[in-house]
Amino acid sequence: SALPRRSMLGTLRLPSGPLARQPSRSLHLLFGACGIPHPSKAAKGGEDAFFCDEAKGTFGVADGVGGSASAFVDPGEFSRALLRSCDERLDGSCEALRAVLAGTAQRLREAPVAGSSTLLVGQLEPEGATLRLLNIGDCGAMLLRPAARRFRAGGTVAWPRVVLRTTAGADAHLQDQAPLHTSAVAQVLRTAEQTHYFNCPYQLDGEMEQAADADEVRATARVGDVLLVATDGVLDNLFDSALQMEVARRVPQLQAADEAAAREA
């Protein structure tokens, strides 16, 4: 079920346990999630929501838009309803994410819920290693690929580099400064924010009129990649470089054989 949270990390691994008995699945996502609702919103469970399903390789985050509260509406109710429907429709097959969103729109028209929310949903395709994302608003996702990087102070570390990608197939620029040395150039992604103006993101409401404006991006994932998905509660308060540093500190735990330790990291 969808619970109030702000961010999640996923690491790409070779299938193990029950997933190893699915011959078509070459990779799987191992998830960990955390979040702290604003103190004034904690009693009602916050306004953000998330879901993640390792068996299906699906996930999503949503941020209820606070402006709805001025109309005596709980934005968290809408964000949870939105993700609950997406979670049910993302069945682990290769169904198009826009089709999932269309089905969710139909449900919300039949059983209206007041409010509005941003949304990011994704799936690791069951066959192969393609990661697909659909985003509307200012939630965000980064696919990070740790590679050896040598610093003048501190020696060599596994540094998660990121190439910004705003549309499918359109690489922009390197987010981090050129390192002294790196063993590989990553092919990874970063979603782009969708905003009308400052503090006014694209958003979905019960009419789902802006669903057609959602961005779709995809990338080929590899074993050891780290996927960070978050609402603006994280992304507005930490630069991408700071998030990369936090991931870099945890790479050994994230790639540990002990899956419980990886989730805790």
GROMACS .gro file of C-alpha atoms in nm:
model
  265
    1SER     CA    1   0.000   0.000   0.000
    2ALA     CA    2   0.105   0.362  -0.043
    3LEU     CA    3   0.246   0.522   0.271
    4PRO     CA    4   0.365   0.877   0.343
    5ARG     CA    5   0.735   0.889   0.258
    6ARG     CA    6   0.973   1.118   0.073
    7SER     CA    7   1.238   0.908  -0.099
    8MET     CA    8   1.358   0.562  -0.190
    9LEU     CA    9   1.678   0.400  -0.309
   10GLY     CA   10   1.692   0.097  -0.535
   11THR     CA   11   2.000  -0.107  -0.622
   12LEU     CA   12   2.019  -0.324  -0.933
   13ARG     CA   13   2.117  -0.686  -0.864
   14LEU     CA   14   2.121  -1.027  -1.021
   15PRO     CA   15   1.803  -1.216  -0.927
   16SER     CA   16   1.818  -1.427  -0.612
   17GLY     CA   17   1.573  -1.630  -0.406
   18PRO     CA   18   1.227  -1.662  -0.567
   19LEU     CA   19   1.320  -1.410  -0.838
   20ALA     CA   20   1.600  -1.638  -0.955
   21ARG     CA   21   1.333  -1.883  -1.066
   22GLN     CA   22   1.201  -1.630  -1.320
   23PRO     CA   23   1.425  -1.709  -1.620
   24SER     CA   24   1.323  -1.398  -1.813
   25ARG     CA   25   1.437  -1.155  -1.541
   26SER     CA   26   1.804  -1.063  -1.578
   27LEU     CA   27   1.807  -0.793  -1.306
   28HIS     CA   28   1.595  -0.698  -1.009
   29LEU     CA   29   1.556  -0.390  -0.792
   30LEU     CA   30   1.625  -0.409  -0.420
   31PHE     CA   31   1.441  -0.122  -0.248
   32GLY     CA   32   1.485   0.080   0.068
   33ALA     CA   33   1.262   0.377   0.155
   34CYS     CA   34   1.253   0.647   0.420
   35GLY     CA   35   1.094   0.981   0.494
   36ILE     CA   36   0.993   1.231   0.756
   37PRO     CA   37   0.662   1.418   0.714
   38HIS     CA   38   0.659   1.785   0.808
   39PRO     CA   39   0.588   1.805   1.185
   40SER     CA   40   0.265   1.996   1.125
   41LYS     CA   41   0.144   1.719   0.891
   42ALA     CA   42   0.273   1.412   1.074
   43ALA     CA   43  -0.050   1.344   1.264
   44LYS     CA   44  -0.241   1.286   0.939
   45GLY     CA   45   0.042   1.082   0.782
   46GLY     CA   46   0.194   1.355   0.570
   47GLU     CA   47   0.105   1.451   0.214
   48ASP     CA   48   0.359   1.242   0.022
   49ALA     CA   49   0.315   0.877  -0.072
   50PHE     CA   50   0.516   0.593  -0.223
   51PHE     CA   51   0.502   0.229  -0.325
   52CYS     CA   52   0.768  -0.020  -0.431
   53ASP     CA   53   0.739  -0.386  -0.527
   54GLU     CA   54   1.056  -0.590  -0.572
   55ALA     CA   55   0.876  -0.886  -0.726
   56LYS     CA   56   0.726  -0.671  -1.003
   57GLY     CA   57   1.014  -0.423  -1.028
   58THR     CA   58   0.770  -0.132  -0.995
   59PHE     CA   59   0.775   0.184  -0.786
   60GLY     CA   60   0.630   0.533  -0.754
   61VAL     CA   61   0.629   0.852  -0.548
   62ALA     CA   62   0.372   1.130  -0.530
   63ASP     CA   63   0.362   1.464  -0.350
   64GLY     CA   64   0.020   1.600  -0.260
   65VAL     CA   65   0.011   1.968  -0.355
   66GLY     CA   66  -0.026   2.177  -0.042
   67GLY     CA   67  -0.237   2.442  -0.211
   68SER     CA   68  -0.533   2.203  -0.194
   69ALA     CA   69  -0.534   2.243   0.184
   70SER     CA   70  -0.664   2.598   0.145
   71ALA     CA   71  -0.987   2.441   0.017
   72PHE     CA   72  -1.005   2.220   0.330
   73VAL     CA   73  -0.882   1.920   0.132
   74ASP     CA   74  -0.616   1.675   0.253
   75PRO     CA   75  -0.365   1.652  -0.034
   76GLY     CA   76  -0.232   1.326   0.112
   77GLU     CA   77  -0.561   1.151   0.041
   78PHE     CA   78  -0.526   1.222  -0.329
   79SER     CA   79  -0.157   1.127  -0.354
   80ARG     CA   80  -0.227   0.793  -0.183
   81ALA     CA   81  -0.530   0.721  -0.402
   82LEU     CA   82  -0.327   0.807  -0.711
   83LEU     CA   83  -0.044   0.570  -0.624
   84ARG     CA   84  -0.272   0.295  -0.500
   85SER     CA   85  -0.431   0.279  -0.845
   86CYS     CA   86  -0.095   0.292  -1.025
   87ASP     CA   87   0.040   0.016  -0.803
   88GLU     CA   88  -0.254  -0.210  -0.888
   89ARG     CA   89  -0.218  -0.149  -1.262
   90LEU     CA   90   0.158  -0.195  -1.280
   91ASP     CA   91   0.147  -0.573  -1.283
   92GLY     CA   92   0.508  -0.638  -1.383
   93SER     CA   93   0.432  -0.679  -1.752
   94CYS     CA   94   0.556  -0.444  -2.026
   95GLU     CA   95   0.232  -0.244  -2.032
   96ALA     CA   96   0.299   0.117  -2.133
   97LEU     CA   97   0.321   0.354  -1.839
   98ARG     CA   98   0.087   0.597  -2.015
   99ALA     CA   99  -0.173   0.320  -2.035
  100VAL     CA  100  -0.137   0.270  -1.660
  101LEU     CA  101  -0.193   0.643  -1.609
  102ALA     CA  102  -0.496   0.636  -1.838
  103GLY     CA  103  -0.647   0.353  -1.633
  104THR     CA  104  -0.581   0.548  -1.315
  105ALA     CA  105  -0.750   0.856  -1.464
  106GLN     CA  106  -1.060   0.649  -1.544
  107ARG     CA  107  -1.076   0.518  -1.186
  108LEU     CA  108  -1.048   0.866  -1.038
  109ARG     CA  109  -1.325   0.991  -1.262
  110GLU     CA  110  -1.548   0.705  -1.146
  111ALA     CA  111  -1.456   0.747  -0.778
  112PRO     CA  112  -1.346   1.110  -0.740
  113VAL     CA  113  -1.097   1.212  -0.472
  114ALA     CA  114  -1.040   1.581  -0.402
  115GLY     CA  115  -0.691   1.726  -0.423
  116SER     CA  116  -0.395   1.722  -0.659
  117SER     CA  117  -0.047   1.571  -0.669
  118THR     CA  118   0.275   1.539  -0.862
  119LEU     CA  119   0.369   1.186  -0.972
  120LEU     CA  120   0.664   0.972  -1.074
  121VAL     CA  121   0.619   0.602  -1.150
  122GLY     CA  122   0.861   0.352  -1.297
  123GLN     CA  123   0.931  -0.007  -1.381
  124LEU     CA  124   1.228  -0.230  -1.451
  125GLU     CA  125   1.106  -0.430  -1.747
  126PRO     CA  126   1.071  -0.803  -1.672
  127GLU     CA  127   1.276  -0.902  -1.977
  128GLY     CA  128   1.613  -0.736  -2.021
  129ALA     CA  129   1.739  -0.439  -1.821
  130THR     CA  130   1.536  -0.141  -1.942
  131LEU     CA  131   1.430   0.103  -1.673
  132ARG     CA  132   1.125   0.312  -1.769
  133LEU     CA  133   1.003   0.625  -1.589
  134LEU     CA  134   0.702   0.852  -1.626
  135ASN     CA  135   0.709   1.187  -1.449
  136ILE     CA  136   0.478   1.484  -1.411
  137GLY     CA  137   0.574   1.767  -1.179
  138ASP     CA  138   0.878   1.811  -0.959
  139CYS     CA  139   0.943   1.467  -0.819
  140GLY     CA  140   1.268   1.331  -0.956
  141ALA     CA  141   1.479   1.024  -1.027
  142MET     CA  142   1.851   0.971  -1.077
  143LEU     CA  143   2.011   0.650  -1.200
  144LEU     CA  144   2.365   0.648  -1.063
  145ARG     CA  145   2.646   0.421  -1.175
  146PRO     CA  146   2.936   0.391  -0.927
  147ALA     CA  147   3.279   0.404  -1.090
  148ALA     CA  148   3.630   0.452  -0.954
  149ARG     CA  149   3.721   0.818  -0.907
  150ARG     CA  150   4.039   0.956  -0.759
  151PHE     CA  151   4.027   1.272  -0.546
  152ARG     CA  152   4.327   1.489  -0.457
  153ALA     CA  153   4.239   1.432  -0.092
  154GLY     CA  154   4.082   1.104   0.013
  155GLY     CA  155   4.215   0.867  -0.249
  156THR     CA  156   4.002   0.659  -0.483
  157VAL     CA  157   3.634   0.599  -0.407
  158ALA     CA  158   3.335   0.448  -0.591
  159TRP     CA  159   3.175   0.773  -0.710
  160PRO     CA  160   2.820   0.758  -0.853
  161ARG     CA  161   2.831   0.971  -1.170
  162VAL     CA  162   2.519   1.095  -1.344
  163VAL     CA  163   2.448   1.225  -1.695
  164LEU     CA  164   2.143   1.450  -1.707
  165ARG     CA  165   1.875   1.333  -1.949
  166THR     CA  166   1.562   1.538  -2.000
  167THR     CA  167   1.402   1.342  -2.284
  168ALA     CA  168   1.447   0.991  -2.413
  169GLY     CA  169   1.775   0.968  -2.597
  170ALA     CA  170   1.876   1.330  -2.537
  171ASP     CA  171   2.184   1.346  -2.315
  172ALA     CA  172   2.263   1.688  -2.174
  173HIS     CA  173   2.567   1.753  -1.958
  174LEU     CA  174   2.766   1.589  -1.680
  175GLN     CA  175   2.633   1.692  -1.343
  176ASP     CA  176   2.960   1.658  -1.152
  177GLN     CA  177   3.285   1.828  -1.239
  178ALA     CA  178   3.533   1.634  -1.450
  179PRO     CA  179   3.726   1.398  -1.220
  180LEU     CA  180   4.099   1.350  -1.215
  181HIS     CA  181   4.040   0.991  -1.321
  182THR     CA  182   3.741   0.767  -1.379
  183SER     CA  183   3.740   0.410  -1.498
  184ALA     CA  184   3.418   0.434  -1.701
  185VAL     CA  185   3.171   0.682  -1.848
  186ALA     CA  186   2.818   0.605  -1.727
  187GLN     CA  187   2.505   0.591  -1.940
  188VAL     CA  188   2.249   0.694  -1.678
  189LEU     CA  189   1.965   0.944  -1.638
  190ARG     CA  190   1.820   1.233  -1.440
  191THR     CA  191   1.459   1.340  -1.488
  192ALA     CA  192   1.373   1.707  -1.539
  193GLU     CA  193   1.136   1.911  -1.325
  194GLN     CA  194   0.813   2.029  -1.482
  195THR     CA  195   0.696   2.361  -1.337
  196HIS     CA  196   0.476   2.647  -1.457
  197TYR     CA  197   0.674   2.886  -1.235
  198PHE     CA  198   0.847   2.875  -0.895
  199ASN     CA  199   0.665   2.651  -0.648
  200CYS     CA  200   0.393   2.567  -0.901
  201PRO     CA  201   0.468   2.223  -1.049
  202TYR     CA  202   0.269   2.043  -1.313
  203GLN     CA  203   0.017   1.832  -1.122
  204LEU     CA  204  -0.265   1.584  -1.158
  205ASP     CA  205  -0.611   1.628  -1.012
  206GLY     CA  206  -0.931   1.427  -1.039
  207GLU     CA  207  -0.978   1.534  -1.402
  208MET     CA  208  -0.621   1.421  -1.489
  209GLU     CA  209  -0.609   1.685  -1.764
  210GLN     CA  210  -0.230   1.727  -1.746
  211ALA     CA  211  -0.159   1.354  -1.779
  212ALA     CA  212  -0.072   1.406  -2.146
  213ASP     CA  213   0.214   1.637  -2.043
  214ALA     CA  214   0.401   1.366  -1.854
  215ASP     CA  215   0.763   1.299  -1.956
  216GLU     CA  216   0.870   0.943  -2.037
  217VAL     CA  217   1.236   0.846  -2.014
  218ARG     CA  218   1.421   0.518  -2.021
  219ALA     CA  219   1.772   0.384  -1.977
  220THR     CA  220   1.954   0.052  -1.978
  221ALA     CA  221   2.042  -0.047  -1.622
  222ARG     CA  222   2.338  -0.253  -1.505
  223VAL     CA  223   2.419  -0.462  -1.200
  224GLY     CA  224   2.534  -0.227  -0.922
  225ASP     CA  225   2.346   0.081  -1.042
  226VAL     CA  226   2.172   0.288  -0.775
  227LEU     CA  227   1.831   0.444  -0.842
  228LEU     CA  228   1.727   0.742  -0.628
  229VAL     CA  229   1.362   0.852  -0.646
  230ALA     CA  230   1.237   1.143  -0.436
  231THR     CA  231   0.983   1.421  -0.398
  232ASP     CA  232   1.082   1.787  -0.390
  233GLY     CA  233   1.111   1.762  -0.012
  234VAL     CA  234   1.450   1.607  -0.085
  235LEU     CA  235   1.541   1.758  -0.420
  236ASP     CA  236   1.465   2.120  -0.322
  237ASN     CA  237   1.690   2.094  -0.017
  238LEU     CA  238   1.989   1.898  -0.146
  239PHE     CA  239   2.194   1.960  -0.459
  240ASP     CA  240   2.243   1.660  -0.685
  241SER     CA  241   2.613   1.662  -0.595
  242ALA     CA  242   2.525   1.629  -0.225
  243LEU     CA  243   2.298   1.335  -0.301
  244GLN     CA  244   2.575   1.173  -0.504
  245MET     CA  245   2.809   1.214  -0.209
  246GLU     CA  246   2.559   1.049   0.026
  247VAL     CA  247   2.521   0.756  -0.214
  248ALA     CA  248   2.900   0.732  -0.257
  249ARG     CA  249   2.941   0.691   0.119
  250ARG     CA  250   2.698   0.401   0.114
  251VAL     CA  251   2.809   0.215  -0.199
  252PRO     CA  252   2.979  -0.071  -0.006
  253GLN     CA  253   2.660  -0.132   0.195
  254LEU     CA  254   2.431  -0.087  -0.105
  255GLN     CA  255   2.626  -0.348  -0.299
  256ALA     CA  256   2.669  -0.586  -0.003
  257ALA     CA  257   2.563  -0.949  -0.040
  258ASP     CA  258   2.344  -0.904   0.270
  259GLU     CA  259   2.019  -0.767   0.126
  260ALA     CA  260   1.894  -0.658   0.471
  261ALA     CA  261   2.207  -0.443   0.514
  262ALA     CA  262   2.159  -0.297   0.166
  263ARG     CA  263   1.800  -0.200   0.244
  264GLU     CA  264   1.906  -0.041   0.572
  265ALA     CA  265   2.172   0.167   0.390
   0.00000   0.00000   0.00000
